[in-house]
XYZ file of C-alpha atoms in Angstrom:
578
model
C -65.521 -4.182 -53.220
C -62.976 -5.915 -55.739
C -64.040 -9.608 -57.100
C -61.152 -11.745 -56.021
C -58.318 -12.266 -58.327
C -56.125 -15.000 -60.129
C -58.657 -18.030 -59.867
C -60.537 -17.310 -56.696
C -63.646 -15.674 -58.171
C -65.864 -17.148 -55.570
C -68.083 -14.015 -54.999
C -70.099 -15.437 -57.544
C -70.708 -18.893 -56.245
C -74.099 -19.450 -54.616
C -73.051 -21.083 -51.488
C -70.593 -17.955 -50.411
C -72.148 -15.457 -48.285
C -69.365 -13.432 -48.073
C -69.022 -11.097 -45.001
C -71.119 -13.222 -42.569
C -71.392 -13.297 -38.619
C -71.009 -16.794 -36.593
C -74.151 -16.581 -34.768
C -76.140 -15.748 -38.568
C -73.970 -18.897 -40.467
C -75.185 -21.186 -37.286
C -78.511 -20.193 -38.180
C -78.822 -20.861 -41.250
C -77.218 -24.401 -40.914
C -80.102 -26.801 -39.704
C -79.105 -29.648 -40.660
C -76.000 -32.022 -40.581
C -73.937 -31.708 -44.003
C -75.197 -28.365 -44.091
C -72.662 -25.944 -45.490
C -71.435 -22.178 -46.585
C -68.975 -20.179 -46.857
C -68.167 -17.133 -45.529
C -65.677 -14.248 -45.194
C -64.751 -14.215 -40.777
C -64.627 -10.868 -39.120
C -62.188 -12.468 -36.796
C -59.971 -13.420 -39.032
C -59.368 -10.330 -41.159
C -61.507 -11.578 -43.694
C -60.112 -15.300 -44.387
C -62.331 -17.703 -46.259
C -64.119 -19.711 -43.451
C -66.338 -22.940 -44.018
C -69.049 -23.223 -41.862
C -69.965 -26.585 -41.491
C -72.868 -28.247 -38.835
C -71.768 -32.157 -38.198
C -73.421 -34.456 -35.518
C -75.850 -31.197 -33.679
C -73.193 -28.591 -33.996
C -71.304 -25.635 -36.044
C -67.673 -26.106 -37.123
C -65.715 -23.888 -38.912
C -62.614 -24.403 -40.462
C -59.781 -21.531 -41.572
C -59.072 -21.990 -45.287
C -55.045 -21.732 -45.768
C -54.060 -19.576 -48.931
C -50.607 -19.546 -49.801
C -49.382 -16.906 -51.406
C -47.309 -17.979 -54.748
C -44.833 -15.769 -56.874
C -46.454 -14.470 -60.079
C -45.052 -16.813 -62.704
C -47.329 -17.251 -66.153
C -49.300 -19.967 -66.516
C -49.694 -20.619 -62.844
C -52.059 -18.768 -60.088
C -50.462 -16.457 -57.179
C -52.377 -18.473 -54.645
C -53.264 -21.952 -53.661
C -55.998 -23.196 -50.993
C -55.485 -25.495 -48.251
C -57.454 -27.091 -45.814
C -55.704 -30.159 -44.622
C -52.683 -31.440 -47.607
C -54.139 -31.503 -50.717
C -53.829 -28.111 -52.461
C -55.752 -26.238 -54.640
C -55.558 -23.530 -57.526
C -59.049 -21.592 -55.965
C -61.409 -22.131 -53.619
C -64.622 -23.191 -55.510
C -61.571 -26.298 -56.625
C -61.362 -27.203 -52.978
C -65.192 -26.817 -52.151
C -65.868 -28.830 -55.544
C -63.097 -31.427 -54.199
C -64.307 -31.816 -50.386
C -68.318 -31.827 -51.864
C -68.511 -33.975 -54.585
C -66.070 -36.286 -53.020
C -67.168 -36.519 -49.789
C -64.115 -36.279 -48.316
C -63.852 -34.958 -44.315
C -63.103 -31.064 -44.205
C -61.021 -32.898 -41.528
C -59.749 -36.348 -40.056
C -60.187 -35.176 -36.849
C -63.849 -34.202 -36.638
C -65.180 -36.231 -39.757
C -67.418 -33.584 -40.571
C -68.844 -33.797 -44.414
C -70.163 -31.102 -46.132
C -72.687 -31.999 -48.436
C -75.496 -29.729 -49.217
C -74.531 -26.328 -49.509
C -76.699 -23.404 -48.221
C -77.199 -20.885 -51.381
C -77.046 -17.561 -50.644
C -79.900 -15.201 -50.848
C -79.363 -11.589 -52.612
C -76.499 -9.544 -53.096
C -73.306 -10.175 -50.415
C -72.972 -7.756 -47.903
C -70.385 -5.253 -48.455
C -68.827 -5.133 -44.890
C -69.569 -6.625 -41.351
C -71.519 -3.189 -40.474
C -73.785 -4.192 -42.499
C -74.499 -7.560 -41.433
C -75.399 -6.529 -38.385
C -77.667 -3.844 -39.186
C -81.498 -4.769 -38.147
C -83.791 -6.076 -40.694
C -85.140 -3.672 -42.371
C -86.746 -3.426 -46.499
C -83.499 -3.936 -48.384
C -83.022 -7.012 -46.489
C -86.155 -8.850 -45.574
C -86.800 -9.597 -48.972
C -83.809 -11.534 -49.609
C -83.739 -13.275 -46.715
C -87.439 -14.251 -47.263
C -86.832 -17.734 -48.211
C -83.818 -20.477 -48.043
C -83.039 -22.240 -50.959
C -80.795 -25.148 -50.384
C -79.214 -27.836 -53.467
C -79.565 -31.683 -53.456
C -77.561 -33.488 -52.079
C -76.417 -35.654 -54.641
C -73.081 -34.686 -56.481
C -74.616 -33.970 -59.905
C -76.423 -31.290 -57.828
C -73.554 -29.073 -57.574
C -72.640 -28.619 -61.046
C -74.069 -24.849 -60.888
C -71.322 -24.733 -57.961
C -68.511 -23.258 -60.056
C -70.972 -20.754 -61.888
C -72.884 -17.363 -61.210
C -75.977 -17.490 -59.598
C -78.308 -16.242 -62.880
C -81.205 -15.495 -60.029
C -78.392 -12.532 -58.393
C -76.632 -10.746 -61.222
C -75.165 -8.299 -58.885
C -73.837 -10.771 -57.245
C -70.619 -11.249 -59.479
C -69.841 -7.669 -59.263
C -69.527 -7.721 -55.651
C -66.101 -6.953 -54.410
C -63.575 -8.082 -51.623
C -61.207 -5.218 -50.256
C -57.707 -6.442 -50.581
C -57.012 -6.292 -47.283
C -59.263 -8.874 -46.724
C -57.711 -11.125 -49.116
C -56.360 -13.939 -47.316
C -52.712 -14.480 -46.370
C -52.391 -18.224 -44.753
C -54.508 -19.763 -42.354
C -54.856 -22.697 -40.403
C -57.718 -25.244 -40.231
C -59.755 -24.780 -36.945
C -59.918 -28.807 -36.405
C -56.238 -30.272 -35.442
C -55.223 -33.597 -36.435
C -53.141 -35.187 -33.459
C -51.251 -37.049 -35.572
C -47.835 -39.432 -34.229
C -44.645 -37.299 -34.710
C -41.237 -38.519 -34.113
C -40.112 -37.260 -30.274
C -37.080 -36.074 -30.456
C -38.333 -33.528 -33.599
C -41.005 -31.511 -31.120
C -38.343 -28.770 -30.567
C -37.981 -28.224 -34.510
C -41.380 -28.113 -35.586
C -43.713 -26.420 -32.700
C -47.041 -25.534 -35.141
C -50.107 -25.914 -34.744
C -51.918 -27.329 -37.995
C -50.403 -31.262 -38.486
C -49.308 -30.496 -42.125
C -46.361 -28.467 -43.183
C -48.323 -25.611 -44.609
C -45.363 -23.833 -46.362
C -42.056 -26.058 -48.396
C -39.330 -23.260 -47.148
C -39.919 -20.649 -45.010
C -40.517 -17.124 -46.744
C -37.448 -15.171 -47.022
C -38.565 -11.710 -46.079
C -40.563 -13.122 -42.495
C -43.495 -10.400 -41.514
C -42.019 -7.873 -39.075
C -44.908 -7.421 -36.935
C -46.269 -10.366 -35.389
C -49.231 -12.559 -36.070
C -50.647 -12.864 -32.638
C -54.564 -11.660 -33.007
C -55.907 -11.686 -29.573
C -59.718 -12.609 -29.033
C -62.224 -9.039 -29.964
C -63.459 -8.253 -26.546
C -66.005 -6.534 -28.291
C -67.522 -9.547 -29.138
C -67.330 -13.246 -29.245
C -64.010 -14.876 -29.360
C -63.520 -17.307 -32.590
C -62.565 -20.339 -32.166
C -58.944 -20.831 -34.085
C -55.578 -21.521 -33.584
C -53.296 -20.808 -35.975
C -49.054 -20.836 -35.354
C -47.670 -20.625 -38.659
C -46.719 -17.202 -38.896
C -48.230 -15.343 -42.227
C -46.253 -15.017 -45.644
C -45.791 -11.501 -46.871
C -48.254 -10.900 -49.286
C -46.418 -10.917 -53.149
C -48.593 -8.002 -54.692
C -49.116 -4.500 -53.792
C -51.814 -2.722 -52.126
C -54.635 -1.406 -55.065
C -54.257 2.244 -55.237
C -56.747 3.809 -52.971
C -56.404 1.127 -50.483
C -54.880 1.135 -47.386
C -54.041 -1.645 -44.756
C -53.958 -0.704 -41.583
C -51.008 -1.276 -39.153
C -51.111 -4.704 -36.895
C -51.065 -3.725 -33.389
C -47.931 -5.126 -32.018
C -48.897 -8.433 -28.966
C -49.076 -6.576 -25.887
C -45.659 -8.592 -24.710
C -43.947 -6.316 -27.721
C -45.466 -3.538 -26.575
C -43.795 -4.384 -23.156
C -40.243 -4.944 -24.283
C -40.699 -0.505 -25.494
C -41.117 -0.342 -21.656
C -38.014 -1.875 -20.475
C -35.699 1.131 -20.803
C -38.196 2.890 -19.304
C -38.277 0.354 -16.525
C -34.761 -0.363 -15.934
C -33.967 3.677 -15.190
C -37.121 3.306 -12.261
C -35.837 3.704 -9.507
C -37.375 1.264 -6.984
C -40.697 1.885 -5.244
C -41.796 0.454 -1.847
C -44.428 -1.560 -2.449
C -48.050 -0.744 -1.950
C -49.856 -3.934 -1.999
C -49.540 -7.761 -2.434
C -50.207 -8.379 -6.268
C -51.773 -11.097 -8.162
C -51.356 -12.150 -11.446
C -54.610 -14.732 -11.082
C -57.357 -12.716 -13.076
C -61.095 -13.023 -11.397
C -63.379 -16.075 -12.010
C -64.729 -14.132 -14.570
C -67.649 -16.024 -16.661
C -66.037 -18.825 -18.900
C -67.285 -19.788 -22.431
C -66.860 -23.361 -21.567
C -68.106 -23.040 -18.081
C -71.838 -21.131 -16.963
C -72.298 -18.988 -14.270
C -72.694 -21.734 -11.978
C -71.514 -25.603 -12.460
C -70.706 -28.387 -10.789
C -67.414 -30.974 -10.468
C -66.212 -32.554 -13.415
C -69.100 -32.115 -16.091
C -69.296 -34.156 -18.274
C -70.765 -32.234 -20.956
C -67.590 -29.818 -20.545
C -65.144 -33.073 -19.989
C -66.129 -34.186 -23.723
C -65.400 -30.221 -25.174
C -61.904 -29.949 -23.463
C -60.636 -33.748 -24.657
C -62.055 -33.055 -28.388
C -59.895 -29.427 -27.797
C -57.160 -31.347 -26.917
C -57.274 -34.104 -29.456
C -56.926 -31.316 -31.779
C -54.060 -29.909 -31.120
C -50.596 -30.772 -31.845
C -48.604 -31.245 -28.813
C -46.493 -28.507 -29.525
C -49.702 -25.641 -29.933
C -50.959 -27.210 -26.522
C -46.964 -26.546 -25.153
C -47.168 -22.419 -26.659
C -51.014 -22.257 -25.092
C -49.481 -23.682 -21.916
C -46.626 -21.150 -21.737
C -48.831 -18.200 -22.212
C -50.921 -18.661 -19.403
C -47.992 -19.743 -17.046
C -45.910 -16.765 -18.042
C -49.112 -14.833 -17.236
C -50.044 -16.793 -13.843
C -45.834 -15.881 -13.133
C -46.262 -11.982 -14.154
C -43.209 -12.832 -16.655
C -45.807 -11.664 -19.541
C -48.459 -9.399 -19.343
C -47.431 -7.150 -16.281
C -49.655 -3.965 -16.166
C -47.620 -0.291 -15.069
C -50.000 -0.165 -11.955
C -49.059 -3.794 -11.199
C -45.233 -2.663 -10.924
C -45.937 0.278 -9.305
C -47.650 -1.583 -6.734
C -45.112 -4.644 -6.333
C -42.171 -1.923 -7.121
C -40.397 -4.188 -9.428
C -40.482 -5.280 -12.803
C -41.925 -8.599 -12.702
C -42.808 -11.722 -11.189
C -39.529 -13.621 -11.361
C -38.343 -11.043 -9.162
C -41.528 -10.292 -6.801
C -41.759 -13.732 -5.355
C -38.150 -13.807 -3.718
C -39.545 -10.543 -1.435
C -41.504 -10.602 1.332
C -44.711 -9.023 -0.106
C -44.404 -12.396 -2.792
C -46.250 -14.285 -0.564
C -49.546 -14.160 -2.365
C -48.071 -14.719 -5.890
C -46.127 -17.648 -4.218
C -49.400 -19.412 -2.828
C -50.871 -19.203 -6.217
C -47.715 -20.377 -7.864
C -48.289 -24.195 -5.781
C -52.010 -23.837 -5.972
C -51.534 -23.958 -9.899
C -48.965 -26.093 -10.178
C -50.751 -29.001 -8.239
C -53.797 -27.572 -10.324
C -52.277 -28.202 -13.412
C -51.230 -31.879 -12.359
C -54.414 -33.296 -11.014
C -55.907 -32.130 -13.814
C -53.456 -34.458 -16.085
C -53.858 -37.003 -14.127
C -57.617 -36.667 -14.397
C -56.831 -37.135 -18.365
C -55.424 -40.945 -17.249
C -57.925 -41.793 -14.404
C -60.977 -40.611 -16.606
C -60.420 -42.922 -19.603
C -63.322 -45.377 -18.528
C -62.962 -47.535 -21.993
C -60.643 -49.779 -23.134
C -56.892 -50.509 -22.013
C -55.391 -48.740 -25.245
C -57.097 -45.649 -24.549
C -55.518 -44.838 -21.263
C -52.394 -45.813 -23.007
C -52.624 -43.577 -25.186
C -53.411 -41.143 -22.412
C -49.759 -41.575 -21.188
C -48.550 -41.140 -24.169
C -50.358 -37.613 -25.014
C -48.694 -36.786 -21.629
C -45.698 -37.743 -22.282
C -45.624 -36.024 -25.876
C -46.352 -32.645 -23.854
C -44.045 -32.792 -21.612
C -41.415 -33.293 -24.170
C -43.045 -29.789 -26.316
C -42.569 -28.355 -22.937
C -38.840 -29.307 -21.897
C -35.901 -26.845 -22.755
C -34.691 -26.502 -25.969
C -38.301 -26.349 -27.082
C -41.234 -24.411 -25.788
C -38.925 -24.423 -22.708
C -41.821 -24.232 -19.866
C -40.593 -25.780 -17.086
C -43.408 -24.915 -14.660
C -45.862 -26.890 -17.391
C -43.520 -29.373 -17.750
C -43.702 -30.129 -13.821
C -47.166 -30.309 -13.459
C -47.227 -32.845 -16.509
C -44.804 -34.681 -14.378
C -46.495 -34.421 -11.303
C -49.360 -36.030 -13.110
C -47.229 -38.756 -14.048
C -46.024 -39.903 -11.014
C -48.230 -39.418 -9.106
C -49.143 -42.353 -6.754
C -52.867 -42.585 -8.429
C -51.425 -43.255 -12.240
C -48.125 -44.290 -11.190
C -49.710 -47.518 -9.657
C -51.724 -48.900 -12.984
C -49.067 -51.295 -13.290
C -51.397 -52.044 -17.063
C -51.623 -49.257 -18.001
C -47.442 -48.790 -18.514
C -47.003 -51.810 -19.883
C -49.117 -51.061 -22.225
C -47.541 -48.069 -23.113
C -44.207 -49.829 -23.296
C -45.985 -52.061 -25.956
C -47.628 -49.917 -27.822
C -45.831 -46.841 -27.363
C -41.969 -47.670 -27.041
C -40.701 -44.924 -28.093
C -42.478 -42.357 -25.531
C -41.925 -44.817 -22.737
C -38.283 -44.656 -23.165
C -38.461 -40.879 -23.232
C -39.769 -40.918 -20.195
C -37.564 -43.051 -18.110
C -34.258 -41.941 -19.964
C -35.031 -38.124 -20.615
C -38.497 -36.488 -18.641
C -37.625 -38.681 -15.046
C -33.743 -37.681 -14.867
C -34.804 -34.503 -15.751
C -37.418 -33.583 -13.154
C -35.270 -35.054 -10.556
C -32.681 -32.587 -11.323
C -35.183 -29.335 -11.069
C -36.498 -30.514 -7.683
C -33.219 -30.821 -6.625
C -32.277 -27.072 -7.577
C -29.987 -28.549 -10.220
C -31.306 -28.809 -14.041
C -30.955 -26.084 -16.819
C -32.179 -22.766 -16.223
C -30.160 -20.841 -19.099
C -32.488 -17.907 -20.871
C -31.450 -19.448 -24.103
C -33.250 -23.048 -23.963
C -35.392 -22.167 -21.083
C -38.367 -19.789 -21.638
C -39.674 -19.774 -17.817
C -37.772 -21.162 -15.113
C -38.816 -23.413 -12.967
C -39.597 -21.948 -9.317
C -41.429 -24.227 -7.230
C -38.544 -25.379 -4.924
C -37.380 -21.669 -4.261
C -41.283 -21.045 -3.707
C -41.721 -24.356 -0.870
C -38.552 -23.152 0.604
C -39.690 -19.273 1.347
C -42.960 -20.226 2.507
C -41.533 -22.422 5.513
C -41.438 -25.988 3.448
C -39.015 -28.034 5.574
C -36.131 -30.024 2.913
C -36.255 -33.765 3.154
C -33.173 -35.922 3.610
C -29.895 -35.713 5.761
C -29.046 -32.552 7.587
C -25.682 -31.694 5.520
C -27.027 -32.617 2.186
C -30.553 -30.408 2.711
C -28.323 -27.239 3.675
C -26.407 -27.834 0.487
C -29.779 -28.409 -1.541
C -31.006 -24.927 0.880
C -27.451 -23.027 -0.348
C -28.242 -23.552 -4.060
C -32.067 -23.037 -4.229
C -31.152 -19.891 -2.772
C -28.422 -19.212 -5.253
C -31.011 -20.269 -8.252
C -33.447 -18.094 -7.422
C -30.939 -15.160 -7.134
C -30.238 -15.739 -10.909
C -33.779 -16.329 -11.590
C -34.354 -12.867 -10.350
C -31.585 -11.247 -11.746
C -32.006 -12.757 -15.318
C -35.928 -11.879 -15.446
C -35.495 -9.528 -18.284
C -33.822 -12.123 -20.508
C -36.478 -15.121 -19.576
C -39.067 -12.550 -20.546
C -37.148 -11.915 -23.972
C -37.246 -15.458 -24.471
C -40.615 -16.244 -23.761
C -41.852 -13.336 -26.189
C -39.988 -14.901 -28.937
C -41.094 -18.520 -28.601
C -44.919 -16.584 -29.085
C -44.119 -14.550 -31.105
C -46.119 -15.179 -34.280
C -48.804 -17.386 -32.066
C -52.172 -17.318 -32.444
C -53.687 -18.482 -29.196
C -57.398 -20.849 -29.414
C -59.443 -18.954 -26.927
C -61.178 -21.770 -25.514
C -57.895 -23.793 -25.106
C -55.975 -20.801 -23.381
C -58.678 -20.184 -20.850
C -59.301 -23.721 -20.613
C -55.565 -23.539 -18.580
C -55.929 -20.966 -16.907
C -55.985 -21.532 -12.931
C -59.433 -20.324 -12.552
C -61.026 -22.369 -15.028
C -59.325 -25.374 -13.911
C -60.341 -24.904 -10.371
C -63.788 -24.328 -11.166
C -63.696 -27.454 -13.658
C -62.528 -29.709 -10.986
C -64.358 -28.546 -7.462
C -67.430 -26.570 -8.877
C -68.731 -23.200 -8.521
C -69.636 -23.597 -4.997
C -66.376 -25.862 -4.218
C -64.077 -23.839 -5.470
C -64.045 -21.234 -2.725
C -63.108 -23.725 0.196
C -59.523 -23.694 1.558
C -57.108 -25.030 -1.173
C -55.819 -28.327 1.936
C -59.426 -29.220 1.986
C -60.001 -28.873 -1.625
C -56.486 -30.808 -2.456
C -57.483 -33.901 0.101
C -61.252 -34.254 -1.406
C -60.228 -34.729 -4.928
C -56.841 -36.904 -3.938
C -60.001 -39.015 -2.919
C -61.603 -38.924 -6.109
C -58.637 -39.997 -8.444
C -57.520 -43.375 -5.383
C -60.956 -44.139 -6.036
C -61.136 -43.925 -9.677
C -57.481 -45.470 -9.989
C -58.646 -48.424 -8.144
C -61.821 -49.261 -10.375
C -59.099 -48.980 -13.363
C -57.034 -51.506 -11.830
C -58.252 -52.882 -8.855
C -55.849 -54.210 -5.798
C -55.257 -58.269 -5.997
């Protein structure tokens, strides 16, 4: 193992535990303020600060910004939120001695380093070995330093109890390039600039973009063999300036699944049409969810608080990309397997939903649209606190809608779901809340009235933008409702014109499905989804959250009617009729 260079010699620090699993790190942190630094396996060896705060363990990945080598300055800087440091020990010392919060969103403060007992493990495989004679002695006792800043003087020096730890090394492939804080601060930004700066952290990681971006995407999907990490990173990795030392080889990153699909496009285009074998569903089965147990009741308070914290930690642009990824999979635009293509006879869900055997997909898309809208309305109607809290929830939905609009994430079904929540009668009747939004968040209120509402009206009428350059996933609800037998409102001449316009739009969307798939993959290139947030935006999770494990199996019309009554009761409690 090679000792980190350029002021990064943190292998000898007593608080650095090397390769250590999340479970073992959480077991070592017993009291609020306890912290340690470890190398995360799921993040390619990046340094992660694990800290216990308010009864739970939080994990913060540290940015590593590579610099061009110059005499007299480090080759990398380390960063959590805004300030950068020339080394990881300097970063830790500043946050601990100054009692600074690791992230403003959580308020977590690291005060007591949990010291390492014994030499650093050489690999993660040793971390998973059963306790043997070689490990029993080092792990026999656990030492702490005192919580006073003066007790941290030894933090910049190797421990004398274990002289071998200073000689520990780290593989060159494990040296972090960049990262992203696991707890992302939600900061007000100009509403018009959301499309120009979609990123998952509130601070700008790089002063300017790297001159040579990586050729492979930095997406790292959760490892199916272990517990998924709780991180989100939207900033692409910076190419490493230093070359790989002799004797070390960097494994080639696996391409994201949507890029792997692009390699099959030519084969799919040359494939002859095959008669469909069965209806295809793109909604995964209701597997056990990380945030929900095998059995759950509707609207469990603990889960709602967890979700509230998740959305607060993410910038609206990051949430928009999470929703785009979930919507693309639910629509069958991305993530379609060869078996599914063979069964449905076409290459994507945009084509399938226009065909007779797309009945099941059309019903799933309608249910997803309504379920997302109900969940969005609940974020406002579930705020039992002060009036300003509900106004802030409205503003958050408006900002998310702006991040989803054409030219930004371009997820029009997601935009329609958020607008459905804002225009729901139970929400639109809250006059005091909307008045507070106009008073406290005027810019958001103007954007809602002048930009989002006209855009949504045009989309519902079968018009509006649908160019694959500015739209990644088109709005298909009008065509889906029409194909499912829903009658169009209005006079006969207007409804006939709208009918023809909607059918023509559906044909264009099916024809341009490869271009939409390319546009969606381009927007998601370099995006690292947060596993729990990604799960929380799936249809199966929302179904279980809103109606519980028992009620989720009821007919859709019954579930919708009951939840509408729940929202009406909540709305009346917030602002009773006079």
